[in-house]
Amino acid sequence: MTRPVLRLKPPTGWMNDPNGFIHSGGRYHLFYQHNPYAPRWGRMHWGHAVSDDLIRWEHLPVALRPDSFWDGALGCFSGSAIERGGELYLLYTGVSILGQYQMLARSGDGVSFSKRRRPVIGRRLLPPGGSGRAFRDPKLFERDGAFYCVVGGDWKPEAPAAGGRSRAVRGTQVSLYRSDDLVEWRYVGPLLRGVLPDGGVFECPDYIRVDGKDVLIASPMHLPRNDEGEFENLHSTVYLPGALDLERGLFEPDDGPGVYRELDGGTDFYAAQTTTAPDGRALMVAWMQMWKRTMPTEAEGWAGAMTVPRELSYEGGRLRQRPVRELERYWADTAGAADFVLDGTASVPGVRGNVCDIELTVDMMGASEFGLRLFIAPGDGPDRSCVTLRYDRKNASLVLDRSRAAVRIASLDKGEAGCDVRTTRLKLSGALLRLRLLLDRNGLEVFADGGAVSMTSLVYAPEDHTGIELFSDAPVRVVELRRHAIEGVGTERSPR
Ligand code: DQQ
């Protein structure tokens, strides 16, 4: 199995959630949940990588290890970073035998971190209805000289269910805290509350202002699938545009209570974390994986990787995502064709590859289906393995199908119906379908309609499965097809 070129992955062992994503000391830092000893989840460390441009990453030594009483049970869980007075601070969840509490570490050089001995948000500061059993993933932000963080966790509603007998309801909440110095915190209020199946909680909450809009992000566990075909993965990542009231600790979602928008419609996207770039861009990265799936790279001693970082914008009442523009510096050897009619199946000379960036605009004309086959095995014949992305115009949806992929991935949880096919609503305003596809050896990131829809999925294919084909059920006009190879990202540099 080949390692992705563009996307951050662990030097060895296991990687999950992105943590502490920040630009500090002249470079980007991306920490991550890490087990350096095996390609499986274990007691959590914080792995650490740095980059000048969000594309070429250099691994640094592990930043946090479970080496104290407060993280001695399951380790140093997810959290975030902020700069203060020229120092880099990490706020993370320590998991001890007493439960989950928020811990602080700091560094003068951005490489080695020293931990405060006791939690800064401990038992005394639990939110109303919250227990220390699930209280995790603090995400820091700064506003008007004050520090804030949002923390996910459990919530036991105070009143019994209306009209019924008192029943133990296990809910979940995202709580807001405030501090002037990152050490003394006070609880402000609940930004989001809900009840998820099986006592699931909102993991990895995040808040960012994008183009003047307040956006709350969270990763709810076990969110049930809806009629729109959303939330098909075991756990989901959602966003809620709305209005944040920092004084009263309230978040008013634009869509009303209990409505979540899926952040990505693919099979592998979780625990997204945002940061703001020095030039003001809102950036986001996520774990490109889903829990409880077979992970074929285990056999190579590593497992888990990130998405390529994305830029966020807020336009037309929705969040849009696109790969960071720094990626374009690595475009090379552009091939493609423009303004031709496709009717049936065709390939375009030079348009192939498994590490490339594809831009495509298609006028659907009278067709009801248009699509691409990617990662096609060499040879001839209709049975070659591949992955299919197709636009189904009648159902206004984009369908990503990896049931014919060279290496199948299975879901290991009965809460998930399967993980071969994902469908995402995509309503075109006219007949133009606009797609951007990022192929990176064992993965595919799809952005449609200027990033209004994204689908992120792992695809494991041998190195020579580089064929690309277009297909349609009736004539369509390919307005533009450009495939940029990606070169010069180079090999990974490991800790010295
Ligand atoms: N992963 C971390 C937790 C978080 C979960 C543990 C989400 O902090 O809630 O590795 O993937």
Coordinates of C-alpha atoms and ligand atoms in Angstrom, one line a residue:
M1 CA 0.0 0.0 0.0
T2 CA 1.5 3.3 -0.9
R3 CA 1.7 6.2 1.5
P4 CA -0.1 9.4 0.5
V5 CA 2.2 12.1 -0.8
L6 CA 0.3 15.3 0.0
R7 CA -1.4 14.4 3.2
L8 CA 0.1 14.2 6.6
K9 CA 0.4 10.7 8.0
P10 CA 2.3 9.4 11.0
P11 CA 6.0 8.5 10.6
T12 CA 5.0 5.2 12.1
G13 CA 2.2 3.9 14.2
W14 CA -1.3 5.4 14.6
M15 CA -2.8 8.8 13.8
N16 CA -6.3 10.2 14.6
D17 CA -7.7 13.6 15.2
P18 CA -5.9 16.8 14.2
N19 CA -4.9 18.8 17.3
G20 CA -3.3 22.2 17.9
F21 CA -3.5 23.4 14.3
I22 CA -1.9 26.8 14.4
H23 CA 0.5 29.2 12.6
S24 CA 3.1 30.1 15.2
G25 CA 6.8 31.1 15.2
G26 CA 6.7 31.6 11.4
R27 CA 5.3 28.1 10.5
Y28 CA 2.3 25.9 10.7
H29 CA 2.1 23.3 13.4
L30 CA -0.2 20.4 13.2
F31 CA -0.3 18.0 16.2
Y32 CA -2.3 14.8 16.2
Q33 CA -3.6 12.0 18.3
H34 CA -0.8 9.4 18.0
N35 CA 0.2 6.0 19.2
P36 CA 3.9 5.7 18.2
Y37 CA 4.1 2.1 19.2
A38 CA 1.5 0.4 17.0
P39 CA -0.7 1.1 14.0
R40 CA -3.7 0.9 16.4
W41 CA -5.4 3.3 18.8
G42 CA -3.7 3.1 22.2
R43 CA -2.7 5.5 25.1
M44 CA -2.7 8.8 23.3
H45 CA 0.4 10.9 22.6
W46 CA 0.5 14.1 20.6
G47 CA 2.4 13.7 17.4
H48 CA 3.8 16.9 15.9
A49 CA 4.6 18.1 12.4
V50 CA 5.5 21.5 11.0
S51 CA 5.2 23.1 7.6
D52 CA 5.9 26.4 5.8
D53 CA 3.1 25.9 3.3
L54 CA 0.6 23.3 4.6
I55 CA 1.7 20.8 1.9
R56 CA 5.3 19.8 2.8
W57 CA 5.4 18.5 6.4
E58 CA 8.4 17.8 8.6
H59 CA 7.9 15.5 11.6
L60 CA 9.1 16.7 15.0
P61 CA 9.5 14.7 18.2
V62 CA 6.3 13.7 20.0
A63 CA 5.0 16.8 21.9
L64 CA 3.0 15.2 24.7
R65 CA 3.2 11.8 26.3
P66 CA 1.0 10.1 28.9
D67 CA 3.6 10.4 31.7
S68 CA 1.6 11.9 34.6
F69 CA -1.2 10.9 36.9
W70 CA -3.7 13.2 35.0
D71 CA -3.2 11.4 31.7
G72 CA -2.1 8.1 33.1
A73 CA -5.3 6.1 32.1
L74 CA -5.9 6.7 28.4
G75 CA -3.4 9.4 27.6
C76 CA -3.5 13.0 26.2
F77 CA -6.7 13.3 24.2
S78 CA -7.6 16.0 21.7
G79 CA -7.2 19.7 22.1
S80 CA -5.8 22.9 20.5
A81 CA -3.1 25.5 20.6
I82 CA -2.8 29.2 21.0
E83 CA 0.1 31.7 21.2
R84 CA 0.5 34.0 24.2
G85 CA 3.4 36.3 25.0
G86 CA 5.7 34.5 22.4
E87 CA 5.0 31.1 23.9
L88 CA 2.9 28.2 22.4
Y89 CA 0.2 26.8 24.7
L90 CA -1.6 23.5 24.2
L91 CA -4.9 22.9 26.0
Y92 CA -5.8 19.2 25.9
T93 CA -7.8 16.6 27.7
G94 CA -6.0 14.4 30.2
V95 CA -7.7 11.0 30.8
S96 CA -6.9 9.7 34.3
I97 CA -8.6 7.1 36.5
L98 CA -10.7 10.1 37.8
G99 CA -12.1 11.0 34.4
Q100 CA -11.5 13.6 31.7
Y101 CA -10.3 17.1 32.5
Q102 CA -8.6 19.9 30.6
M103 CA -4.8 20.3 31.0
L104 CA -2.3 23.0 29.8
A105 CA 1.2 22.7 28.4
R106 CA 3.5 25.4 27.2
S107 CA 6.6 25.8 25.1
G108 CA 9.1 28.5 24.5
D109 CA 10.6 26.9 21.4
G110 CA 7.5 25.3 19.9
V111 CA 9.1 21.9 20.1
S112 CA 9.4 20.7 23.7
F113 CA 6.4 21.3 26.0
S114 CA 6.1 21.3 29.8
K115 CA 2.8 20.4 31.4
R116 CA 1.1 22.1 34.3
R117 CA 0.7 19.6 37.1
R118 CA -3.0 19.9 37.6
P119 CA -6.0 20.4 35.4
V120 CA -6.9 24.0 34.5
I121 CA -10.5 23.0 33.9
G122 CA -11.1 20.3 36.5
R123 CA -14.0 18.8 38.5
R124 CA -14.9 22.1 40.1
L125 CA -15.6 23.7 36.7
L126 CA -17.7 20.9 35.1
P127 CA -20.6 22.4 33.2
P128 CA -24.1 21.9 34.6
G129 CA -25.3 18.4 33.9
G130 CA -21.8 17.3 32.9
S131 CA -19.8 14.5 34.5
G132 CA -16.1 14.1 34.2
R133 CA -16.7 10.8 32.4
A134 CA -17.0 12.5 29.0
F135 CA -15.6 16.0 29.0
R136 CA -13.1 16.6 26.3
D137 CA -11.5 18.2 23.2
P138 CA -11.1 21.8 24.2
K139 CA -10.8 24.2 21.2
L140 CA -9.3 27.6 22.0
F141 CA -9.9 30.9 20.4
E142 CA -9.2 34.5 21.2
R143 CA -11.6 37.5 21.0
D144 CA -11.0 41.1 22.1
G145 CA -8.1 40.2 24.3
A146 CA -9.8 37.3 26.1
F147 CA -9.4 33.6 25.7
Y148 CA -12.3 31.2 25.2
C149 CA -12.6 27.5 24.6
V150 CA -15.4 25.2 23.6
V151 CA -15.4 21.7 25.2
G152 CA -17.6 18.7 24.3
G153 CA -19.0 16.3 26.8
D154 CA -22.0 14.6 28.3
W155 CA -25.1 16.2 29.7
K156 CA -27.8 15.0 32.0
P157 CA -30.9 17.0 31.5
E158 CA -32.1 18.3 34.9
A159 CA -35.9 17.8 34.4
P160 CA -37.5 14.4 33.7
A161 CA -38.9 13.9 30.2
A162 CA -42.2 15.9 30.0
G163 CA -45.3 13.9 30.9
G164 CA -43.3 10.7 31.5
R165 CA -41.6 8.9 34.3
S166 CA -38.1 10.1 35.1
R167 CA -35.8 8.3 32.8
A168 CA -32.1 8.5 32.6
V169 CA -31.4 10.5 29.5
R170 CA -27.8 10.8 28.5
G171 CA -27.4 13.8 26.4
T172 CA -24.4 15.8 25.1
Q173 CA -23.4 19.4 25.1
V174 CA -20.7 21.9 23.9
S175 CA -19.8 24.2 26.8
L176 CA -18.1 27.6 26.5
Y177 CA -15.4 28.8 29.0
R178 CA -13.5 32.0 29.3
S179 CA -10.1 33.0 30.7
D180 CA -7.8 36.0 30.8
D181 CA -4.6 34.0 31.2
L182 CA -5.3 30.4 30.0
V183 CA -4.9 29.2 33.6
E184 CA -7.9 30.5 35.5
W185 CA -11.1 29.6 33.6
R186 CA -14.8 30.2 34.2
Y187 CA -17.8 28.5 32.7
V188 CA -19.9 30.8 30.5
G189 CA -22.7 28.7 29.1
P190 CA -23.9 25.9 26.9
L191 CA -23.6 26.6 23.2
L192 CA -25.2 23.4 22.0
R193 CA -27.2 20.6 23.6
G194 CA -28.7 17.4 22.2
V195 CA -29.3 13.7 22.7
L196 CA -27.5 11.3 20.5
P197 CA -28.2 7.5 20.2
D198 CA -26.2 5.2 22.6
G199 CA -25.2 8.1 24.8
G200 CA -23.0 9.6 22.0
V201 CA -21.3 12.9 22.6
F202 CA -20.3 15.9 20.5
E203 CA -16.6 15.3 20.1
C204 CA -14.0 17.8 18.9
P205 CA -16.2 20.9 18.9
D206 CA -14.8 23.9 17.1
Y207 CA -15.7 27.5 16.5
I208 CA -14.5 29.9 13.8
R209 CA -15.7 33.1 12.2
V210 CA -15.7 32.8 8.5
D211 CA -16.4 35.8 6.3
G212 CA -18.2 37.5 9.2
K213 CA -20.3 34.4 10.0
D214 CA -20.1 32.4 13.3
V215 CA -19.7 28.7 12.6
L216 CA -19.9 26.0 15.2
I217 CA -18.4 22.6 14.2
A218 CA -18.7 19.3 16.1
S219 CA -18.3 15.6 15.5
P220 CA -21.5 13.9 16.9
M221 CA -21.2 10.2 17.5
H222 CA -23.9 7.9 16.1
L223 CA -25.9 10.7 14.5
P224 CA -28.7 8.9 12.7
R225 CA -28.9 9.0 8.9
N226 CA -31.5 11.4 7.6
D227 CA -33.8 11.4 4.5
E228 CA -31.4 13.5 2.6
G229 CA -28.8 10.7 2.8
E230 CA -26.7 12.6 5.3
F231 CA -24.9 11.1 8.3
E232 CA -24.3 7.6 6.8
N233 CA -21.0 7.1 8.6
L234 CA -20.9 5.7 12.1
H235 CA -20.0 9.2 13.4
S236 CA -20.4 12.5 11.6
T237 CA -18.8 15.9 11.4
V238 CA -21.3 18.8 11.2
Y239 CA -21.4 22.6 11.1
L240 CA -24.0 25.0 12.3
P241 CA -24.0 28.6 11.0
G242 CA -25.4 31.0 13.6
A243 CA -24.8 33.8 16.0
L244 CA -22.5 33.4 19.0
D245 CA -23.2 35.5 22.1
L246 CA -19.9 35.3 24.1
E247 CA -21.3 37.3 27.1
R248 CA -24.3 35.1 27.7
G249 CA -22.7 31.9 26.4
L250 CA -25.3 31.2 23.8
F251 CA -25.2 30.1 20.2
E252 CA -28.3 30.7 18.1
P253 CA -28.2 28.4 15.0
D254 CA -29.6 29.8 11.8
D255 CA -31.4 26.5 11.0
G256 CA -33.1 26.3 14.4
P257 CA -32.5 23.7 17.1
G258 CA -31.5 20.1 16.3
V259 CA -30.6 20.8 12.7
Y260 CA -27.1 19.8 11.6
R261 CA -25.4 20.2 8.2
E262 CA -23.0 17.5 7.2
L263 CA -19.5 19.0 6.6
D264 CA -18.4 16.3 4.2
G265 CA -20.4 13.6 2.4
G266 CA -17.7 11.0 1.9
T267 CA -16.8 7.9 3.8
D268 CA -13.8 9.2 5.7
F269 CA -13.9 12.6 7.4
Y270 CA -13.9 13.2 11.1
A271 CA -12.9 15.5 14.0
A272 CA -12.2 18.6 11.8
Q273 CA -10.2 21.4 13.3
T274 CA -9.8 25.0 12.1
T275 CA -7.3 27.8 12.5
T276 CA -6.8 31.2 11.1
A277 CA -3.8 31.8 8.8
P278 CA -1.7 35.0 9.2
D279 CA -3.4 36.4 6.1
G280 CA -6.8 35.9 7.6
R281 CA -7.9 32.8 5.7
A282 CA -10.0 30.3 7.7
L283 CA -8.3 26.9 7.4
M284 CA -9.6 23.5 8.3
V285 CA -8.1 20.0 8.4
A286 CA -9.7 16.7 9.4
W287 CA -8.8 13.1 10.1
M288 CA -9.3 11.3 6.7
Q289 CA -10.6 8.1 8.2
M290 CA -13.7 6.8 10.0
W291 CA -13.7 4.8 13.2
K292 CA -14.3 1.0 13.2
R293 CA -13.2 0.3 9.6
T294 CA -10.6 -2.1 8.3
M295 CA -7.3 -0.3 7.8
P296 CA -5.2 -2.0 5.2
T297 CA -2.0 -0.1 5.9
E298 CA -1.8 -1.7 9.4
A299 CA 0.3 -4.4 7.7
E300 CA 2.9 -1.7 6.9
G301 CA 3.0 -0.4 10.5
W302 CA 1.1 2.8 10.1
A303 CA -2.6 3.8 10.0
G304 CA -4.5 7.1 9.7
A305 CA -3.8 10.3 7.8
M306 CA -5.2 13.9 7.4
T307 CA -7.0 15.6 4.6
V308 CA -5.1 18.2 2.7
P309 CA -5.8 21.4 4.6
R310 CA -8.8 23.4 3.2
E311 CA -9.7 27.0 3.0
L312 CA -13.2 27.9 4.2
S313 CA -15.4 30.6 2.9
Y314 CA -19.0 31.4 3.7
E315 CA -21.1 32.4 0.7
G316 CA -24.7 32.1 -0.2
G317 CA -25.7 30.9 3.2
R318 CA -23.3 28.0 3.2
L319 CA -19.8 27.0 4.0
R320 CA -17.5 26.3 1.1
Q321 CA -14.3 24.3 1.1
R322 CA -11.4 24.1 -1.3
P323 CA -7.9 22.8 -1.0
V324 CA -5.4 25.4 0.2
R325 CA -4.1 27.5 -2.6
E326 CA -0.5 26.6 -1.7
L327 CA -1.1 23.3 -3.4
E328 CA -1.1 25.1 -6.8
R329 CA 2.6 25.8 -6.3
Y330 CA 3.2 22.0 -6.9
W331 CA 1.1 21.7 -10.1
A332 CA 3.2 20.4 -12.9
D333 CA 2.7 18.9 -16.3
T334 CA -0.9 20.0 -16.9
A335 CA -2.8 17.9 -19.4
G336 CA -6.4 18.1 -20.6
A337 CA -8.8 19.2 -23.2
A338 CA -11.5 21.8 -23.6
D339 CA -14.8 22.2 -25.3
F340 CA -15.6 18.7 -26.6
V341 CA -18.7 16.5 -26.6
L342 CA -18.7 13.3 -24.7
D343 CA -21.3 10.6 -25.4
G344 CA -20.6 7.3 -23.7
T345 CA -17.2 6.5 -22.3
A346 CA -13.9 8.2 -23.2
S347 CA -10.4 8.9 -21.8
V348 CA -8.5 12.0 -22.6
P349 CA -4.8 11.8 -23.6
G350 CA -2.5 12.6 -20.7
V351 CA -5.3 12.6 -18.2
R352 CA -4.3 9.9 -15.8
G353 CA -2.5 9.6 -12.5
N354 CA -3.0 8.9 -8.8
V355 CA -1.3 12.0 -7.3
C356 CA -3.0 14.8 -9.2
D357 CA -5.4 17.7 -9.0
I358 CA -8.3 17.7 -11.6
E359 CA -10.5 20.6 -12.5
L360 CA -13.6 19.9 -14.6
T361 CA -16.5 21.8 -15.8
V362 CA -19.3 20.0 -17.7
D363 CA -22.4 21.2 -19.3
M364 CA -24.9 18.4 -18.7
M365 CA -27.0 19.4 -21.7
G366 CA -29.8 16.8 -21.9
A367 CA -27.9 14.1 -20.0
S368 CA -29.1 12.7 -16.7
E369 CA -25.8 11.1 -15.7
F370 CA -22.2 12.1 -16.0
G371 CA -19.2 10.6 -14.1
L372 CA -15.6 9.6 -13.8
R373 CA -13.9 6.3 -13.2
L374 CA -10.7 6.8 -11.2
F375 CA -7.8 4.6 -10.0
I376 CA -8.6 2.2 -12.9
A377 CA -6.5 -0.9 -13.1
P378 CA -4.3 -1.4 -16.1
G379 CA -5.6 -3.5 -19.0
D380 CA -8.8 -3.7 -20.9
G381 CA -12.3 -4.7 -20.2
P382 CA -15.3 -3.6 -18.2
D383 CA -14.3 -5.5 -15.0
R384 CA -11.2 -3.6 -14.1
S385 CA -11.2 -2.3 -10.6
C386 CA -11.9 1.4 -10.2
V387 CA -13.7 4.0 -8.1
T388 CA -16.7 5.9 -9.6
L389 CA -17.9 9.4 -9.0
R390 CA -21.1 10.2 -10.8
Y391 CA -23.6 13.0 -10.9
D392 CA -27.2 11.8 -10.9
R393 CA -29.2 14.7 -12.2
K394 CA -32.7 13.2 -11.6
N395 CA -31.9 12.8 -7.9
A396 CA -29.8 15.9 -7.7
S397 CA -27.0 14.0 -6.1
L398 CA -23.3 13.1 -6.3
V399 CA -22.5 9.5 -5.8
L400 CA -19.1 8.1 -4.8
D401 CA -18.9 4.4 -5.2
R402 CA -15.8 2.4 -4.1
S403 CA -17.5 -1.1 -4.3
R404 CA -15.2 -1.9 -7.3
A405 CA -12.0 -0.6 -5.6
A406 CA -8.9 -2.8 -5.8
V407 CA -8.9 -3.2 -2.0
R408 CA -12.2 -3.3 -0.2
I409 CA -12.8 -1.6 3.1
A410 CA -15.2 -3.1 5.6
S411 CA -17.2 -1.5 8.3
L412 CA -16.6 -3.2 11.6
D413 CA -19.7 -1.7 13.4
K414 CA -23.2 -2.8 12.8
G415 CA -24.3 0.8 13.4
E416 CA -23.1 1.4 9.8
A417 CA -24.9 -0.1 6.9
G418 CA -21.8 -0.3 4.8
C419 CA -19.1 2.0 3.5
D420 CA -18.9 1.4 -0.2
V421 CA -21.3 4.1 -1.5
R422 CA -22.0 7.6 -0.3
T423 CA -24.6 10.0 -1.8
T424 CA -24.6 13.8 -1.3
R425 CA -27.3 16.3 -2.4
L426 CA -26.0 18.6 -5.1
K427 CA -28.6 20.8 -6.8
L428 CA -27.2 22.6 -9.8
S429 CA -28.5 26.0 -10.4
G430 CA -28.2 25.5 -14.2
A431 CA -26.7 22.7 -16.3
L432 CA -23.1 23.3 -15.3
L433 CA -21.4 20.7 -13.1
R434 CA -18.2 22.0 -11.6
L435 CA -15.8 19.5 -10.0
R436 CA -12.4 19.5 -8.4
L437 CA -10.8 16.2 -7.5
L438 CA -7.7 15.6 -5.5
L439 CA -6.2 12.2 -5.9
D440 CA -3.4 11.2 -3.5
R441 CA -2.5 7.5 -3.9
N442 CA -4.9 6.1 -1.3
G443 CA -7.5 8.8 -1.2
L444 CA -9.8 11.0 -3.1
E445 CA -11.1 14.5 -2.0
V446 CA -13.9 15.8 -4.1
F447 CA -15.2 19.4 -4.2
A448 CA -18.3 20.3 -6.2
D449 CA -20.0 23.5 -7.1
G450 CA -17.2 25.7 -5.9
G451 CA -16.7 23.7 -2.7
A452 CA -20.4 23.9 -1.6
V453 CA -20.2 20.1 -1.4
S454 CA -17.3 17.9 -0.5
M455 CA -16.8 14.1 -0.4
T456 CA -13.7 12.6 1.1
S457 CA -12.9 8.9 0.8
L458 CA -10.0 6.5 1.2
V459 CA -9.3 4.4 -1.8
Y460 CA -6.6 1.8 -1.7
A461 CA -5.2 0.9 -5.1
P462 CA -1.9 -0.4 -6.3
E463 CA 0.6 2.2 -7.7
D464 CA -0.2 1.4 -11.3
H465 CA -3.9 1.9 -11.0
T466 CA -3.8 5.3 -12.6
G467 CA -6.4 5.2 -15.4
I468 CA -9.1 7.9 -15.6
E469 CA -12.2 7.7 -17.8
L470 CA -15.3 10.0 -18.3
F471 CA -18.7 8.7 -19.0
S472 CA -22.2 10.0 -19.7
D473 CA -25.6 8.5 -20.6
A474 CA -26.2 11.1 -23.4
P475 CA -24.1 13.9 -25.0
V476 CA -22.6 16.3 -22.5
R477 CA -20.2 19.2 -23.3
V478 CA -16.9 19.1 -21.4
V479 CA -16.2 22.8 -21.1
E480 CA -12.9 22.3 -19.5
L481 CA -10.8 19.4 -18.1
R482 CA -7.4 20.0 -16.6
R483 CA -5.3 17.5 -14.8
H484 CA -2.3 18.9 -12.9
A485 CA 0.2 16.3 -11.8
I486 CA 1.7 17.2 -8.5
E487 CA 5.4 17.2 -8.1
G488 CA 8.1 18.4 -5.8
V489 CA 6.4 17.7 -2.5
G490 CA 9.2 15.2 -1.9
T491 CA 9.7 12.6 0.7
E492 CA 8.9 13.1 4.4
R493 CA 11.5 14.3 6.8
S494 CA 11.5 12.5 10.1
P495 CA 12.6 13.7 13.5
R496 CA 16.3 14.1 13.8
Ligands
DQQ1 N1 -10.5 11.0 19.7 C1 -9.8 11.5 20.9 C2 -10.8 12.1 21.8 C3 -11.9 12.5 20.8 C4 -11.9 11.4 19.8 C5 -9.1 10.3 21.5 C6 -12.5 11.7 18.5 O1 -10.3 13.2 22.4 O2 -13.1 12.8 21.4 O3 -8.1 9.8 20.6 O4 -12.0 11.0 17.5

